[in-house]
Every structure is written in C-alpha cells, then in structure tokens.
Amino acid sequence: MTTREPIGVIGTGYVGLVSAAGFAELGHEVWCIDVDAEKVARLRAGEVPIWEPGLGELVERHRGRLHFSTDIADALGHARLLFVAVGTPPTYSGDADLSAVRAVVNAMSPSDRHALVMKSTVPVGTGRHIQRLFKEQGKGEFRYVSCPEFLKEGSAVADFLGPDRVVVGDDGDWAGDAVVGLYAPLGAPLVRTDIASAEMVKLAANAFLATKISFINEIANVCEETGADVLEVARGMGLDERIGPKFLRAGIGFGGSCFPKDVSALKQLAGNSGYHFQLLNSVIEVNELQKRRVIGKLQKHLGGLVGKRIALFGLAFKPNTDDMREASSLVLSARLQADGASVVAFDPVAEDEARRLLPNVDFADTELGAVDGADAVVLVTEWPQFRELDWVEVAARMAGTTVIDGRNALDPEAVRAAGLAYEAVGRAQYTAAGSSSPTRRAPAPVT
Ligand code: NAD
C-alpha cells in the first residue's frame, strides 16, 4: 500500500477534501493545497470544515498521510499528478467562472513530469484552452487530464470509493495511464476518452438528471390538476427499466452547487457555440417556478401572507449536507418575506451557513421550537428526523394548521390525524379539502 505514489489536490472543498481523504484511504500520501489560509489552519489542527457523513473519521484515520498547505510548491515538490478541485461557480451570465482554475494554471512551473488532472466541472473546451495556455507560457510539456467528479454531497465518501464509473479524458500519454492506475483499485467501469468528451460527460449527466427532476415536477403539477398521485405515477414509470426509479421524486425544485450551475453552464456553452439548447431553458424555468408554487399553496391555505409566521423545516439544498448553495430555502424565505410573512427555520446541520445567507430569518434550536406560534410549516429539506415528529405536539404548538410537505416525505395520515391540513406536491388526494386551486379544471369527459 505504501508504494502508491504521492498525489496533490488543489482546493480542499467538498470535492477536494473528500478526494484527498479517499486517495489517502487507498494508501497515497496526499498534499492538499488551498488559498484559504484559515481553512488550511483548521485542517492542520484536525478540524473538518464541512459536514459530510464519514469524512471526519476518514480524515482522522489518515492524518499521517494528509498534508495541508497554502503553498502550491509543496504539491509540485512531492507529486506528479495534481488534482484540481477548485470552485467553478456561475457568473451573472450563467457561464462558469474559471478564474480559480486559471490561477492554478498560472501557478504551475514548466515541467515535463507533472500533470494537471481536472476534477472541477468545466465547460467543454477548457482542457484544450489550458493546453494552449501552457504552450504560450512555455509549459508545453505539462500534461493535462480531464477526470470529472461525480460524487454526491451527503454520500460523497461512499461515492468516491465506490463510483458508478471513472471517466478519464486525455491524450493517451503517461498522465492518463497514471490516473487510470490510481483508480484501478476501485474496480469501477472505466470510460477512457478524449478530453472534450470527458468534459461533456459531466455536464450532460448533470443536465440529464436535472431534466428528470423538472420533468417529474411538471408531471406532479399536472397530477394536482387531474386527480392523480405523482408517487404512484413515479413508481409505475420507474419500474420501466428504460426509465429507472431514481430522480423521479417530485418536490419544490433542485438546488445545490452543481445542478443549477452546470445546467446553465451547458446552456451558455451551447449558446456561445451557436446552438440554442431549448430544452435546458425549460428545465431551468420549471425549477424556478416549482420553488414558487409553495407560495401559492400557502396563500391558498392562509388567505394571504402578511403578518403570518411560516416555519421552514430544513434549509440545506438536500439532507445529509450543510451546503446551502442555491438551496430552495433561499428563494422561498425571500419570497415569503417579500410577501409580508416572517420566517423561522430549523436545520440540523446547515444553521451556521444559513445564518450568513438569511439575515432576517429567525433560527430555532429544535423542530418544535420552530413551530411555536407558526401559522404554517413547510418541509423544505427531507431530513429523516422530520418524519419522526410528534404531530400532535406540533399541532398543539402551532397557531395555524397548515403543513406543506415540499418533498412528499412526511406521513400524511400522521399529520392529518393530529388535526392539521396536509398538502403535498403532486398528490391530488392530499390537496386541502375543498380548497382546490383557482386553475383546477374538471377532467375531460371520457368519450
Ligand atoms: P468548494 O467551493 O467547496 O471548494 C473549492 C475550494 O477551492 C475552496 O476551499 C477554495 O478556497 C479553493 N480554492 C479556490 N481557488 C483556489 C486556488 N487558486 N488554489 C487553491 N485552492 C483554491 O467547491 P466544491 O463543491 O468542492 O466544487 C469544486 C469543483 O468540483 C467545482 O467545479 C464543482 O462544480 C465540482 N463538483 C462538485 C461536486 C459537489 O457535489 N460539490 C460534485 C462534483 C463536481
């Protein structure tokens, strides 16, 4: 095990730190570099700055193999493969902001024994562009490999160590061979291809998953209008092996650091290349409207939001993470406040980050603390603990009776048995009795 080669990881966020810990688990010494000196100091002190199941234990177990530094020379001095895992957030136009990637490229010194291995999600063509930059900067011998990352926050450690596939895009030289060798112990199917195709695999995969979510959300909206139950519909669809059951959960829209940004990056990339990616425009629009539909449901139940107190259960963009990037809760709380409501929230792990992003929201220490005096409760993030709540106690503490289950994750009967009005997403039998939306139409007669 100890003969495995040392590697460098640049950027110690969700992807970088998980990858570093994963490679350490495989027996590598890992040199981790970040520009954020405070983060590096915390990591050196044994602290793990992000909340990700299993990550703390893995970092602790391999402290001897994980080295943290702000100086990129430490990685260059010890490793030939430098994995890049810096952020590529969206710009205002929706394009990917590649300034952190560019900073890394510029920080490399000429070398014929090093390779950059791109884990960050970048637009198709970035690899070729970096290779051109290397040439212009007199670093033409520096190798480049695209190795997109598919891990999911919330199960990132397990995903890294047991990937569905490993994609390696390269020019067929030693660097690509070395990256393939690094992943070989994981036994995952390998897609070895050219750099542009590897870059596209990542964007296309995320855009497809986002499309699946927007699709089932639209089906859910039609279910509400026509008397069907989207859970039954998704079950029936998902058993078709051409479709599969995953990503067919209707809700209040996708968020997170990847789907929204990668979908718009692909749309922009297509547009910049002269192709209008019509479908992705709709995927994005449906997602935005889906977040706002909750407001309509609350208005329907409460008759207006001015002066109402709304409790949000969960704030992170999904369970098992503290990541608040592009979380549906951000849009929802802003809309509620703009409509005159006050917002109180509870999230088991995302509160610190949420406090920074939601300055006018009250934070409760417990679920029950959040519902005290609330006119309505909205389930935003389906943390399992919300399912276990004592709804009789919830009802006793609330001022109102409305529960909107934005993720179809609660037990409707338990909520209703407590005397509360339960409404889900796409489940016509769980829209409030007698309070059908103004747009509801009678189904077309069977002829
Ligand atoms: P992140 O924001 O959590 O981490 C990025 C890290 O890079 C930060 O610690 C930042 O300080 C550091 N950094 C920025 N510039 C740097 C530089 N010049 N040198 C060294 N460090 C620098 O981001 P993330 O969520 O880990 O995402 C990283 C990339 O991986 C993105 O392109 C993202 O799209 C992609 N990705 C993310 C996920 C995910 O679930 N988060 C999954 C797959 C792919």
PDB file of C-alpha atoms and ligand atoms in Angstrom, residues 9-17 33-37 39 43 50 52 69-70 72 84-89 98-105 107 118-122 148-154 156 202 206 256-258 261-262 317-318 323 325, ligand 1:
ATOM      1  CA  VAL A   9      -5.024  18.010  -4.565  1.00  0.00           C
ATOM      2  CA  ILE A  10      -5.614  21.705  -5.173  1.00  0.00           C
ATOM      3  CA  GLY A  11      -8.732  23.024  -3.474  1.00  0.00           C
ATOM      4  CA  THR A  12      -9.935  21.411  -0.248  1.00  0.00           C
ATOM      5  CA  GLY A  13     -13.703  21.932  -0.518  1.00  0.00           C
ATOM      6  CA  TYR A  14     -16.318  19.196  -0.818  1.00  0.00           C
ATOM      7  CA  VAL A  15     -14.665  17.529  -3.802  1.00  0.00           C
ATOM      8  CA  GLY A  16     -11.021  18.190  -2.924  1.00  0.00           C
ATOM      9  CA  LEU A  17     -11.158  17.110   0.698  1.00  0.00           C
ATOM     10  CA  ILE A  33      -3.387  22.926  -1.183  1.00  0.00           C
ATOM     11  CA  ASP A  34      -5.896  25.711  -0.603  1.00  0.00           C
ATOM     12  CA  VAL A  35      -5.718  29.509  -0.912  1.00  0.00           C
ATOM     13  CA  ASP A  36      -7.922  29.840   2.149  1.00  0.00           C
ATOM     14  CA  ALA A  37      -5.319  30.074   4.918  1.00  0.00           C
ATOM     15  CA  LYS A  39      -9.303  26.600   6.181  1.00  0.00           C
ATOM     16  CA  LEU A  43      -7.477  21.240   8.615  1.00  0.00           C
ATOM     17  CA  ILE A  50     -17.544  20.774   6.073  1.00  0.00           C
ATOM     18  CA  GLU A  52     -20.187  15.215   5.196  1.00  0.00           C
ATOM     19  CA  SER A  69      -0.598  23.797   2.882  1.00  0.00           C
ATOM     20  CA  THR A  70      -1.274  27.108   1.153  1.00  0.00           C
ATOM     21  CA  ILE A  72       1.393  25.019  -4.267  1.00  0.00           C
ATOM     22  CA  VAL A  84      -7.644  20.388  -9.404  1.00  0.00           C
ATOM     23  CA  ALA A  85     -10.811  20.698  -7.289  1.00  0.00           C
ATOM     24  CA  VAL A  86     -11.289  24.456  -7.084  1.00  0.00           C
ATOM     25  CA  GLY A  87     -14.710  26.064  -7.404  1.00  0.00           C
ATOM     26  CA  THR A  88     -16.186  26.981 -10.791  1.00  0.00           C
ATOM     27  CA  PRO A  89     -19.239  29.000  -9.706  1.00  0.00           C
ATOM     28  CA  LEU A  98     -12.908  29.836 -14.367  1.00  0.00           C
ATOM     29  CA  SER A  99     -10.785  32.381 -12.513  1.00  0.00           C
ATOM     30  CA  ALA A 100      -9.736  29.880  -9.795  1.00  0.00           C
ATOM     31  CA  VAL A 101      -8.821  27.313 -12.474  1.00  0.00           C
ATOM     32  CA  ARG A 102      -6.821  29.975 -14.321  1.00  0.00           C
ATOM     33  CA  ALA A 103      -4.995  30.903 -11.100  1.00  0.00           C
ATOM     34  CA  VAL A 104      -3.937  27.270 -10.704  1.00  0.00           C
ATOM     35  CA  VAL A 105      -2.765  27.034 -14.326  1.00  0.00           C
ATOM     36  CA  ALA A 107       0.841  28.935 -10.727  1.00  0.00           C
ATOM     37  CA  MET A 118      -9.120  18.439 -13.731  1.00  0.00           C
ATOM     38  CA  LYS A 119     -11.787  17.330 -11.232  1.00  0.00           C
ATOM     39  CA  SER A 120     -13.557  20.684 -11.232  1.00  0.00           C
ATOM     40  CA  THR A 121     -16.534  20.842 -13.575  1.00  0.00           C
ATOM     41  CA  VAL A 122     -15.522  22.997 -16.530  1.00  0.00           C
ATOM     42  CA  PRO A 148     -14.625  14.778 -13.814  1.00  0.00           C
ATOM     43  CA  GLU A 149     -16.010  14.038 -10.380  1.00  0.00           C
ATOM     44  CA  PHE A 150     -19.489  12.551  -9.900  1.00  0.00           C
ATOM     45  CA  LEU A 151     -19.677  12.283  -6.106  1.00  0.00           C
ATOM     46  CA  LYS A 152     -22.849  13.480  -4.421  1.00  0.00           C
ATOM     47  CA  GLU A 153     -22.833  15.586  -1.291  1.00  0.00           C
ATOM     48  CA  GLY A 154     -24.383  13.587   1.536  1.00  0.00           C
ATOM     49  CA  ALA A 156     -19.579  11.783  -1.065  1.00  0.00           C
ATOM     50  CA  LYS A 202     -20.052  15.548 -16.685  1.00  0.00           C
ATOM     51  CA  ASN A 206     -25.950  16.625 -14.568  1.00  0.00           C
ATOM     52  CA  GLY A 256     -27.107  22.756  -4.716  1.00  0.00           C
ATOM     53  CA  SER A 257     -23.746  23.746  -6.026  1.00  0.00           C
ATOM     54  CA  CYS A 258     -23.912  21.569  -9.147  1.00  0.00           C
ATOM     55  CA  LYS A 261     -24.784  25.923 -12.280  1.00  0.00           C
ATOM     56  CA  ASP A 262     -23.989  23.012 -14.576  1.00  0.00           C
ATOM     57  CA  PHE A 317     -30.279  22.004  -0.501  1.00  0.00           C
ATOM     58  CA  LYS A 318     -30.743  18.344   0.414  1.00  0.00           C
ATOM     59  CA  ASP A 323     -24.399  23.015   1.769  1.00  0.00           C
ATOM     60  CA  ARG A 325     -25.619  26.850  -2.298  1.00  0.00           C
TER      61      ARG A 325
HETATM   62  P1  NAD B   1     -15.815  24.276  -2.836  1.00  0.00           P
HETATM   63  O1  NAD B   1     -16.188  25.705  -3.008  1.00  0.00           O
HETATM   64  O2  NAD B   1     -16.379  23.506  -1.696  1.00  0.00           O
HETATM   65  O3  NAD B   1     -14.224  24.146  -2.748  1.00  0.00           O
HETATM   66  C1  NAD B   1     -13.343  24.826  -3.580  1.00  0.00           C
HETATM   67  C2  NAD B   1     -12.064  25.074  -2.798  1.00  0.00           C
HETATM   68  O4  NAD B   1     -11.069  25.568  -3.691  1.00  0.00           O
HETATM   69  C3  NAD B   1     -12.206  26.102  -1.689  1.00  0.00           C
HETATM   70  O5  NAD B   1     -11.703  25.579  -0.482  1.00  0.00           O
HETATM   71  C4  NAD B   1     -11.357  27.276  -2.175  1.00  0.00           C
HETATM   72  O6  NAD B   1     -10.749  28.014  -1.117  1.00  0.00           O
HETATM   73  C5  NAD B   1     -10.313  26.560  -3.008  1.00  0.00           C
HETATM   74  N1  NAD B   1      -9.623  27.394  -3.994  1.00  0.00           N
HETATM   75  C6  NAD B   1     -10.118  28.385  -4.772  1.00  0.00           C
HETATM   76  N2  NAD B   1      -9.147  28.879  -5.560  1.00  0.00           N
HETATM   77  C7  NAD B   1      -8.024  28.189  -5.297  1.00  0.00           C
HETATM   78  C8  NAD B   1      -6.713  28.226  -5.789  1.00  0.00           C
HETATM   79  N3  NAD B   1      -6.346  29.095  -6.758  1.00  0.00           N
HETATM   80  N4  NAD B   1      -5.792  27.384  -5.270  1.00  0.00           N
HETATM   81  C9  NAD B   1      -6.138  26.514  -4.296  1.00  0.00           C
HETATM   82  N5  NAD B   1      -7.379  26.419  -3.793  1.00  0.00           N
HETATM   83  C10 NAD B   1      -8.311  27.247  -4.283  1.00  0.00           C
HETATM   84  O7  NAD B   1     -16.174  23.592  -4.216  1.00  0.00           O
HETATM   85  P2  NAD B   1     -16.644  22.063  -4.463  1.00  0.00           P
HETATM   86  O8  NAD B   1     -18.089  21.919  -4.146  1.00  0.00           O
HETATM   87  O9  NAD B   1     -15.656  21.148  -3.850  1.00  0.00           O
HETATM   88  O10 NAD B   1     -16.524  22.002  -6.052  1.00  0.00           O
HETATM   89  C11 NAD B   1     -15.264  22.003  -6.692  1.00  0.00           C
HETATM   90  C12 NAD B   1     -15.471  21.658  -8.154  1.00  0.00           C
HETATM   91  O11 NAD B   1     -15.975  20.327  -8.255  1.00  0.00           O
HETATM   92  C13 NAD B   1     -16.497  22.537  -8.864  1.00  0.00           C
HETATM   93  O12 NAD B   1     -16.102  22.712 -10.196  1.00  0.00           O
HETATM   94  C14 NAD B   1     -17.762  21.709  -8.811  1.00  0.00           C
HETATM   95  O13 NAD B   1     -18.637  22.000  -9.878  1.00  0.00           O
HETATM   96  C15 NAD B   1     -17.211  20.304  -8.963  1.00  0.00           C
HETATM   97  N6  NAD B   1     -18.043  19.269  -8.364  1.00  0.00           N
HETATM   98  C16 NAD B   1     -18.673  19.491  -7.181  1.00  0.00           C
HETATM   99  C17 NAD B   1     -19.439  18.482  -6.622  1.00  0.00           C
HETATM  100  C18 NAD B   1     -20.146  18.702  -5.314  1.00  0.00           C
HETATM  101  O14 NAD B   1     -21.034  17.909  -5.002  1.00  0.00           O
HETATM  102  N7  NAD B   1     -19.814  19.724  -4.557  1.00  0.00           N
HETATM  103  C19 NAD B   1     -19.565  17.247  -7.266  1.00  0.00           C
HETATM  104  C20 NAD B   1     -18.883  17.041  -8.460  1.00  0.00           C
HETATM  105  C21 NAD B   1     -18.128  18.073  -9.013  1.00  0.00           C
END
